Amino acid sequence: VVLDIMSSHVSHLPPDLSLERLDVHGMNARELEQNPVRAATGGAAWVRDLNDNPSFIGLCDTNGRYDAVLCCVGAQYLEEP
């Protein structure tokens, strides 16, 4: 199970990668819903502007169980990384 933070309509993952589930976080709900890997794995989509609220508490999987957390190209949107 993988969490892709600051994601969008694409997660930039290898096409042959097999995942149990991909959850995505980002700032645009419409884009997150269009993410094909999230859709194919039945993953969740969460929207939160990390500039306004930089915490993941109460945002993601309530069990907090992820094998990996990814951030591919979103860091440039943070105002105070």
PDB file of C-alpha atoms in Angstrom:
ATOM      1  CA  VAL A   1       0.000   0.000   0.000  1.00  0.00           C
ATOM      2  CA  VAL A   2       1.488   3.303  -1.149  1.00  0.00           C
ATOM      3  CA  LEU A   3       0.626   6.930  -0.429  1.00  0.00           C
ATOM      4  CA  ASP A   4       1.483   9.448  -3.158  1.00  0.00           C
ATOM      5  CA  ILE A   5       1.509  12.901  -1.569  1.00  0.00           C
ATOM      6  CA  MET A   6       1.108  16.084  -3.585  1.00  0.00           C
ATOM      7  CA  SER A   7      -0.144  13.960  -6.457  1.00  0.00           C
ATOM      8  CA  SER A   8      -2.400  14.771  -9.401  1.00  0.00           C
ATOM      9  CA  HIS A   9      -3.970  12.940 -12.335  1.00  0.00           C
ATOM     10  CA  VAL A  10      -0.767  10.872 -12.663  1.00  0.00           C
ATOM     11  CA  SER A  11       1.513   9.275 -10.072  1.00  0.00           C
ATOM     12  CA  HIS A  12       4.665   8.858 -12.202  1.00  0.00           C
ATOM     13  CA  LEU A  13       4.987   5.165 -11.317  1.00  0.00           C
ATOM     14  CA  PRO A  14       6.376   2.435 -13.592  1.00  0.00           C
ATOM     15  CA  PRO A  15       3.540   0.924 -15.669  1.00  0.00           C
ATOM     16  CA  ASP A  16       4.488  -2.622 -14.650  1.00  0.00           C
ATOM     17  CA  LEU A  17       4.486  -1.892 -10.904  1.00  0.00           C
ATOM     18  CA  SER A  18       1.961  -4.031  -9.048  1.00  0.00           C
ATOM     19  CA  LEU A  19       0.333  -2.327  -6.056  1.00  0.00           C
ATOM     20  CA  GLU A  20      -2.268  -3.534  -3.613  1.00  0.00           C
ATOM     21  CA  ARG A  21      -3.566   0.030  -3.293  1.00  0.00           C
ATOM     22  CA  LEU A  22      -2.467   3.555  -4.158  1.00  0.00           C
ATOM     23  CA  ASP A  23      -3.881   6.372  -2.036  1.00  0.00           C
ATOM     24  CA  VAL A  24      -3.295   9.891  -3.313  1.00  0.00           C
ATOM     25  CA  HIS A  25      -3.162  13.312  -1.679  1.00  0.00           C
ATOM     26  CA  GLY A  26      -3.216  16.617  -3.528  1.00  0.00           C
ATOM     27  CA  MET A  27      -4.885  19.985  -3.913  1.00  0.00           C
ATOM     28  CA  ASN A  28      -7.278  19.252  -6.791  1.00  0.00           C
ATOM     29  CA  ALA A  29     -10.013  16.673  -6.162  1.00  0.00           C
ATOM     30  CA  ARG A  30     -10.928  16.367  -9.839  1.00  0.00           C
ATOM     31  CA  GLU A  31      -7.345  15.528 -10.821  1.00  0.00           C
ATOM     32  CA  LEU A  32      -6.975  13.006  -8.002  1.00  0.00           C
ATOM     33  CA  GLU A  33     -10.172  11.227  -9.037  1.00  0.00           C
ATOM     34  CA  GLN A  34      -8.763  10.880 -12.584  1.00  0.00           C
ATOM     35  CA  ASN A  35      -5.544   9.186 -11.408  1.00  0.00           C
ATOM     36  CA  PRO A  36      -5.669   5.807 -13.209  1.00  0.00           C
ATOM     37  CA  VAL A  37      -3.510   3.871 -10.735  1.00  0.00           C
ATOM     38  CA  ARG A  38      -5.593   5.104  -7.801  1.00  0.00           C
ATOM     39  CA  ALA A  39      -8.774   4.143  -9.639  1.00  0.00           C
ATOM     40  CA  ALA A  40      -7.467   0.703 -10.664  1.00  0.00           C
ATOM     41  CA  THR A  41      -6.433  -0.171  -7.108  1.00  0.00           C
ATOM     42  CA  GLY A  42      -9.483   1.286  -5.358  1.00  0.00           C
ATOM     43  CA  GLY A  43      -7.357   3.817  -3.503  1.00  0.00           C
ATOM     44  CA  ALA A  44      -8.591   6.870  -1.661  1.00  0.00           C
ATOM     45  CA  ALA A  45      -8.088  10.503  -2.642  1.00  0.00           C
ATOM     46  CA  TRP A  46      -7.561  13.222  -0.040  1.00  0.00           C
ATOM     47  CA  VAL A  47      -7.434  16.964  -0.613  1.00  0.00           C
ATOM     48  CA  ARG A  48      -5.516  19.300   1.669  1.00  0.00           C
ATOM     49  CA  ASP A  49      -3.357  22.340   1.008  1.00  0.00           C
ATOM     50  CA  LEU A  50      -0.195  21.602   2.981  1.00  0.00           C
ATOM     51  CA  ASN A  51       0.640  25.302   2.963  1.00  0.00           C
ATOM     52  CA  ASP A  52      -2.496  25.949   5.045  1.00  0.00           C
ATOM     53  CA  ASN A  53      -2.315  22.789   7.171  1.00  0.00           C
ATOM     54  CA  PRO A  54       1.016  20.922   6.950  1.00  0.00           C
ATOM     55  CA  SER A  55      -0.170  17.929   8.970  1.00  0.00           C
ATOM     56  CA  PHE A  56      -1.314  14.529   7.752  1.00  0.00           C
ATOM     57  CA  ILE A  57      -3.105  13.855  11.041  1.00  0.00           C
ATOM     58  CA  GLY A  58      -6.732  13.092  10.274  1.00  0.00           C
ATOM     59  CA  LEU A  59      -6.101  13.086   6.545  1.00  0.00           C
ATOM     60  CA  CYS A  60      -4.905   9.651   5.438  1.00  0.00           C
ATOM     61  CA  ASP A  61      -5.525   5.997   6.161  1.00  0.00           C
ATOM     62  CA  THR A  62      -6.824   5.791   9.708  1.00  0.00           C
ATOM     63  CA  ASN A  63      -4.599   2.753  10.299  1.00  0.00           C
ATOM     64  CA  GLY A  64      -1.557   4.698   9.122  1.00  0.00           C
ATOM     65  CA  ARG A  65      -0.203   1.658   7.317  1.00  0.00           C
ATOM     66  CA  TYR A  66       1.827   2.442   4.236  1.00  0.00           C
ATOM     67  CA  ASP A  67       4.711   0.510   2.783  1.00  0.00           C
ATOM     68  CA  ALA A  68       5.969   3.656   1.070  1.00  0.00           C
ATOM     69  CA  VAL A  69       5.175   7.364   0.844  1.00  0.00           C
ATOM     70  CA  LEU A  70       6.087   9.136  -2.401  1.00  0.00           C
ATOM     71  CA  CYS A  71       6.420  12.768  -3.408  1.00  0.00           C
ATOM     72  CA  CYS A  72       7.496  13.017  -7.031  1.00  0.00           C
ATOM     73  CA  VAL A  73       7.029  16.556  -8.335  1.00  0.00           C
ATOM     74  CA  GLY A  74       4.981  18.401  -5.726  1.00  0.00           C
ATOM     75  CA  ALA A  75       7.572  19.898  -3.386  1.00  0.00           C
ATOM     76  CA  GLN A  76       7.881  23.046  -5.495  1.00  0.00           C
ATOM     77  CA  TYR A  77       4.354  24.036  -4.417  1.00  0.00           C
ATOM     78  CA  LEU A  78       5.303  24.262  -0.749  1.00  0.00           C
ATOM     79  CA  GLU A  79       5.800  27.824   0.417  1.00  0.00           C
ATOM     80  CA  GLU A  80       7.919  26.889   3.455  1.00  0.00           C
ATOM     81  CA  PRO A  81       9.232  23.325   2.904  1.00  0.00           C
TER      82      PRO A  81
END
